Amino acid sequence: MGGLPFIAGNWKMNKTVAEACDLVRELKVAIAGIEGVEVAIAPPFTALYAVHQELQGSAIHLAAQNLFWEGKGAYTGEVSPAMLKEAGCRYVIIGHSERRQFFGETDEMVNRRMKAALGLGLKPIFCIGETLREREEGKTFSVIERQVEGGLRDLGETEMKSVVVAYEPVWAIGTGKTATPQQAEEVHRFIRERIERIYSRQIAEEVRIQYGGSVTPENIKGLMDQRDIDGALVGGASLKSETFAKIVRFKEM
Ligand code: PGA
């Protein structure tokens, strides 16, 4: 569902400016001419502008990994939506599980970031997902429901059209343990149903829902074959042009 498949690379806290530019140059070659798939990369803040320059004339979009909700002021260490916009970002990852786990982000903070991003025309990649414990306790769907409702609170239909959802089960991130296509599909379908209930059938069918968590060239095809999986948010495998390009070229497999 959801239109053009969307593969995004989350580089996390990896790559200096020079390393980031090297990787982008390789990537441009590795995925040149590819059609029918949207691609974005999310380097760390320090490399955004330099990568934006490298991306001139390329179809690869730029994403940031977080943002602060205030426009400007005395918020040492934070980065505003306008700063990201000017650095060339089209997308911004919001509510990644590492932010929730290590930096205490709540659904309410995620919601504030969503509104701030959308207010400036940045498209959120809105991350949700359950921990292993929550899954084992049978709470997957209630956790997802809470995250969806909390993160999207008060967002209108027009705003929702700019949102990409990323389902990333925490137990699958960086662990090499991918959710099976069936496990992922089950949750993706649930997310789409929740969105339909909050918004409309049309919005739910159009929203792109990425899967994230140990995506590799080996497992991407099986995931993308699922009806409700519209793309992937790729961490570790996005740090090498060769593996990321293979994932982006999943249709050729
Ligand atoms: P991973 O990370 O592909 O390394 O598991 C995915 C993510 O955290 O976005």
Short mmCIF file of C-alpha atoms and ligand atoms in Angstrom, two decimals:
data_model
loop_
_atom_site.label_atom_id
_atom_site.label_comp_id
_atom_site.label_asym_id
_atom_site.label_seq_id
_atom_site.Cartn_x
_atom_site.Cartn_y
_atom_site.Cartn_z
CA MET A 1 0.00 0.00 0.00
CA GLY A 2 1.09 3.53 0.60
CA GLY A 3 2.53 4.55 -2.79
CA LEU A 4 6.23 4.62 -3.61
CA PRO A 5 8.31 2.27 -1.42
CA PHE A 6 10.55 4.26 0.89
CA ILE A 7 13.95 3.04 2.07
CA ALA A 8 15.77 5.23 4.58
CA GLY A 9 19.20 4.80 6.14
CA ASN A 10 19.60 5.82 9.78
CA TRP A 11 23.30 6.35 10.34
CA LYS A 12 22.88 7.00 14.06
CA MET A 13 26.04 8.34 15.76
CA ASN A 14 28.36 7.22 12.96
CA LYS A 15 30.43 9.04 10.34
CA THR A 16 32.43 12.22 10.62
CA VAL A 17 31.87 14.85 7.94
CA ALA A 18 34.62 13.42 5.74
CA GLU A 19 33.40 9.84 6.20
CA ALA A 20 29.82 10.87 5.52
CA CYS A 21 30.78 12.58 2.27
CA ASP A 22 32.76 9.53 1.16
CA LEU A 23 29.80 7.25 1.82
CA VAL A 24 27.40 9.53 -0.05
CA ARG A 25 29.66 9.67 -3.09
CA GLU A 26 29.76 5.87 -3.17
CA LEU A 27 26.03 5.63 -2.68
CA LYS A 28 25.26 7.98 -5.53
CA VAL A 29 27.13 5.64 -7.86
CA ALA A 30 25.73 2.46 -6.32
CA ILE A 31 22.09 3.48 -6.70
CA ALA A 32 22.31 5.65 -9.80
CA GLY A 33 19.39 5.30 -12.18
CA ILE A 34 17.19 3.37 -9.82
CA GLU A 35 13.49 4.11 -10.18
CA GLY A 36 10.30 3.27 -8.36
CA VAL A 37 11.72 3.65 -4.87
CA GLU A 38 12.31 6.69 -2.71
CA VAL A 39 15.59 6.82 -0.80
CA ALA A 40 16.69 8.95 2.15
CA ILE A 41 19.72 9.00 4.43
CA ALA A 42 19.98 10.37 7.95
CA PRO A 43 23.56 11.37 8.82
CA PRO A 44 24.39 12.95 12.20
CA PHE A 45 23.67 16.69 12.57
CA THR A 46 27.27 17.73 12.00
CA ALA A 47 27.36 16.15 8.55
CA LEU A 48 23.93 17.25 7.30
CA TYR A 49 24.92 20.35 5.41
CA ALA A 50 27.98 18.81 3.79
CA VAL A 51 25.96 15.78 2.74
CA HIS A 52 23.26 18.08 1.38
CA GLN A 53 25.90 19.69 -0.84
CA GLU A 54 27.05 16.27 -2.04
CA LEU A 55 23.44 15.34 -2.82
CA GLN A 56 22.84 18.22 -5.23
CA GLY A 57 21.34 16.79 -8.39
CA SER A 58 20.75 13.39 -6.81
CA ALA A 59 17.35 11.86 -6.02
CA ILE A 60 18.44 10.83 -2.53
CA HIS A 61 16.68 12.81 0.18
CA LEU A 62 18.21 14.09 3.39
CA ALA A 63 16.82 13.32 6.84
CA ALA A 64 17.83 14.37 10.36
CA GLN A 65 17.72 11.99 13.32
CA ASN A 66 15.91 14.26 15.77
CA LEU A 67 14.90 17.87 16.36
CA PHE A 68 13.80 20.13 19.19
CA TRP A 69 10.30 21.57 19.29
CA GLU A 70 11.16 25.16 20.13
CA GLY A 71 11.95 27.60 17.33
CA LYS A 72 15.00 29.18 18.98
CA GLY A 73 16.42 30.38 22.24
CA ALA A 74 18.30 29.26 25.31
CA TYR A 75 18.25 25.48 24.74
CA THR A 76 21.91 24.53 24.82
CA GLY A 77 22.67 21.54 22.66
CA GLU A 78 19.40 21.44 20.76
CA VAL A 79 18.68 21.85 17.05
CA SER A 80 15.57 23.60 15.70
CA PRO A 81 13.32 22.64 12.79
CA ALA A 82 14.39 25.75 10.84
CA MET A 83 18.06 24.80 11.21
CA LEU A 84 17.35 21.38 9.74
CA LYS A 85 15.28 22.82 6.94
CA GLU A 86 18.05 25.20 5.97
CA ALA A 87 20.65 22.43 6.15
CA GLY A 88 18.66 20.68 3.41
CA CYS A 89 16.53 18.16 5.29
CA ARG A 90 13.23 16.93 3.90
CA TYR A 91 12.61 14.30 6.57
CA VAL A 92 13.31 13.97 10.28
CA ILE A 93 13.30 10.79 12.35
CA ILE A 94 11.21 11.31 15.49
CA GLY A 95 10.79 9.09 18.53
CA HIS A 96 13.42 6.52 17.64
CA SER A 97 13.53 3.82 20.31
CA GLU A 98 17.09 4.77 21.21
CA ARG A 99 15.83 8.26 22.06
CA ARG A 100 12.98 6.78 24.06
CA GLN A 101 15.27 4.30 25.87
CA PHE A 102 18.41 6.35 26.51
CA PHE A 103 17.11 9.92 26.53
CA GLY A 104 13.80 9.53 28.29
CA GLU A 105 11.53 10.54 25.44
CA THR A 106 7.86 10.20 26.17
CA ASP A 107 4.93 10.04 23.76
CA GLU A 108 4.19 13.63 24.70
CA MET A 109 7.67 14.81 23.74
CA VAL A 110 7.45 12.82 20.53
CA ASN A 111 4.13 14.54 19.79
CA ARG A 112 5.65 17.99 20.35
CA ARG A 113 8.47 17.17 17.97
CA MET A 114 6.00 15.91 15.38
CA LYS A 115 4.07 19.18 15.50
CA ALA A 116 7.22 21.29 15.34
CA ALA A 117 8.52 19.35 12.33
CA LEU A 118 5.22 19.52 10.45
CA GLY A 119 4.87 23.21 11.27
CA LEU A 120 7.97 23.88 9.22
CA GLY A 121 7.21 21.46 6.43
CA LEU A 122 9.59 18.71 7.55
CA LYS A 123 8.20 15.22 7.09
CA PRO A 124 8.43 13.08 10.23
CA ILE A 125 9.57 9.47 10.16
CA PHE A 126 7.59 8.58 13.27
CA CYS A 127 9.11 5.57 15.07
CA ILE A 128 7.20 3.17 17.27
CA GLY A 129 7.82 -0.34 18.55
CA GLU A 130 7.61 -2.64 21.54
CA THR A 131 10.44 -3.98 23.70
CA LEU A 132 11.11 -7.71 24.08
CA ARG A 133 9.57 -7.65 27.52
CA GLU A 134 6.42 -5.98 26.26
CA ARG A 135 6.14 -8.54 23.47
CA GLU A 136 6.67 -11.44 25.87
CA GLU A 137 4.03 -10.05 28.19
CA GLY A 138 1.57 -9.88 25.31
CA LYS A 139 1.49 -6.08 25.31
CA THR A 140 2.67 -5.43 21.76
CA PHE A 141 -0.63 -4.10 20.47
CA SER A 142 -1.45 -1.99 23.50
CA VAL A 143 2.02 -0.40 23.42
CA ILE A 144 1.71 0.34 19.70
CA GLU A 145 -1.75 1.77 20.21
CA ARG A 146 -0.52 4.07 22.98
CA GLN A 147 2.45 5.23 20.90
CA VAL A 148 0.31 5.87 17.81
CA GLU A 149 -2.34 7.80 19.69
CA GLY A 150 0.17 9.73 21.79
CA GLY A 151 2.54 10.58 18.97
CA LEU A 152 -0.17 11.65 16.53
CA ARG A 153 -2.31 13.55 19.04
CA ASP A 154 -4.02 16.61 17.51
CA LEU A 155 -2.45 16.15 14.08
CA GLY A 156 -4.93 16.95 11.31
CA GLU A 157 -5.55 15.00 8.11
CA THR A 158 -3.36 17.27 6.02
CA GLU A 159 -0.50 16.93 8.47
CA MET A 160 -0.93 13.16 8.58
CA LYS A 161 -0.38 13.01 4.84
CA SER A 162 3.23 14.10 5.44
CA VAL A 163 3.92 11.48 8.10
CA VAL A 164 5.82 8.25 7.50
CA VAL A 165 5.51 5.62 10.23
CA ALA A 166 8.39 3.28 11.09
CA TYR A 167 7.55 0.14 13.03
CA GLU A 168 10.75 -0.90 14.78
CA PRO A 169 10.44 -3.65 17.36
CA VAL A 170 13.12 -2.76 19.90
CA TRP A 171 14.23 -6.39 20.21
CA ALA A 172 15.07 -6.44 16.50
CA ILE A 173 17.19 -3.28 16.43
CA GLY A 174 20.90 -3.95 16.03
CA THR A 175 20.44 -7.49 17.29
CA GLY A 176 20.43 -9.39 14.01
CA LYS A 177 17.03 -10.76 15.07
CA THR A 178 14.63 -9.50 12.42
CA ALA A 179 10.92 -9.87 12.92
CA THR A 180 9.61 -12.46 10.48
CA PRO A 181 7.65 -10.95 7.60
CA GLN A 182 4.49 -12.32 9.24
CA GLN A 183 5.30 -10.83 12.66
CA ALA A 184 5.98 -7.46 11.07
CA GLU A 185 2.93 -7.59 8.80
CA GLU A 186 0.66 -8.32 11.73
CA VAL A 187 1.75 -5.14 13.52
CA HIS A 188 1.80 -3.04 10.34
CA ARG A 189 -1.79 -4.03 9.66
CA PHE A 190 -2.71 -3.09 13.20
CA ILE A 191 -1.03 0.32 12.83
CA ARG A 192 -2.90 0.95 9.59
CA GLU A 193 -6.19 0.05 11.26
CA ARG A 194 -5.51 2.44 14.12
CA ILE A 195 -4.74 5.21 11.65
CA GLU A 196 -7.93 4.44 9.78
CA ARG A 197 -9.87 4.73 13.00
CA ILE A 198 -8.31 8.10 13.89
CA TYR A 199 -8.36 9.55 10.35
CA SER A 200 -9.95 7.80 7.40
CA ARG A 201 -9.65 4.81 5.11
CA GLN A 202 -7.93 6.93 2.51
CA ILE A 203 -5.32 8.35 4.87
CA ALA A 204 -4.65 4.86 6.25
CA GLU A 205 -4.14 3.41 2.78
CA GLU A 206 -1.85 6.22 1.72
CA VAL A 207 0.39 6.34 4.79
CA ARG A 208 3.72 4.61 4.30
CA ILE A 209 4.73 2.26 7.09
CA GLN A 210 8.38 1.24 7.13
CA TYR A 211 9.75 -1.76 8.97
CA GLY A 212 13.00 -1.33 10.91
CA GLY A 213 15.18 -3.74 12.88
CA SER A 214 18.11 -5.69 11.42
CA VAL A 215 17.04 -5.20 7.82
CA THR A 216 19.61 -6.73 5.44
CA PRO A 217 19.91 -7.49 1.71
CA GLU A 218 18.93 -11.06 2.64
CA ASN A 219 15.65 -10.30 4.38
CA ILE A 220 14.39 -7.15 2.64
CA LYS A 221 12.52 -8.92 -0.15
CA GLY A 222 10.42 -11.08 2.16
CA LEU A 223 9.50 -8.02 4.20
CA MET A 224 8.65 -5.86 1.19
CA ASP A 225 6.44 -8.62 -0.22
CA GLN A 226 4.00 -8.02 2.64
CA ARG A 227 0.93 -5.97 1.82
CA ASP A 228 1.31 -3.45 4.63
CA ILE A 229 5.09 -3.01 4.57
CA ASP A 230 5.92 0.01 2.43
CA GLY A 231 9.60 0.43 3.09
CA ALA A 232 12.41 0.04 5.57
CA LEU A 233 14.36 2.09 8.08
CA VAL A 234 17.83 0.60 7.96
CA GLY A 235 20.49 1.10 10.63
CA GLY A 236 23.66 -1.00 10.53
CA ALA A 237 23.27 -2.09 6.91
CA SER A 238 23.01 1.54 5.76
CA LEU A 239 26.60 2.29 6.81
CA LYS A 240 28.09 0.53 3.77
CA SER A 241 27.13 1.62 0.27
CA GLU A 242 27.18 -1.94 -1.02
CA THR A 243 24.67 -3.36 1.47
CA PHE A 244 22.44 -0.30 1.45
CA ALA A 245 22.34 -0.30 -2.36
CA LYS A 246 21.34 -3.96 -2.36
CA ILE A 247 18.48 -3.17 0.01
CA VAL A 248 17.37 -0.22 -2.14
CA ARG A 249 17.45 -2.54 -5.17
CA PHE A 250 15.20 -5.13 -3.53
CA LYS A 251 12.94 -5.24 -6.58
CA GLU A 252 15.78 -6.61 -8.70
CA MET A 253 16.15 -9.72 -6.51
P1 PGA B 1 19.35 -1.74 12.63
O1 PGA B 1 18.71 -0.36 13.12
O2 PGA B 1 19.00 -1.88 11.17
O3 PGA B 1 20.83 -1.61 12.87
O4 PGA B 1 18.72 -2.82 13.44
C1 PGA B 1 17.48 0.09 12.66
C2 PGA B 1 17.09 1.38 13.34
O5 PGA B 1 17.35 1.51 14.55
O6 PGA B 1 16.54 2.31 12.71
#
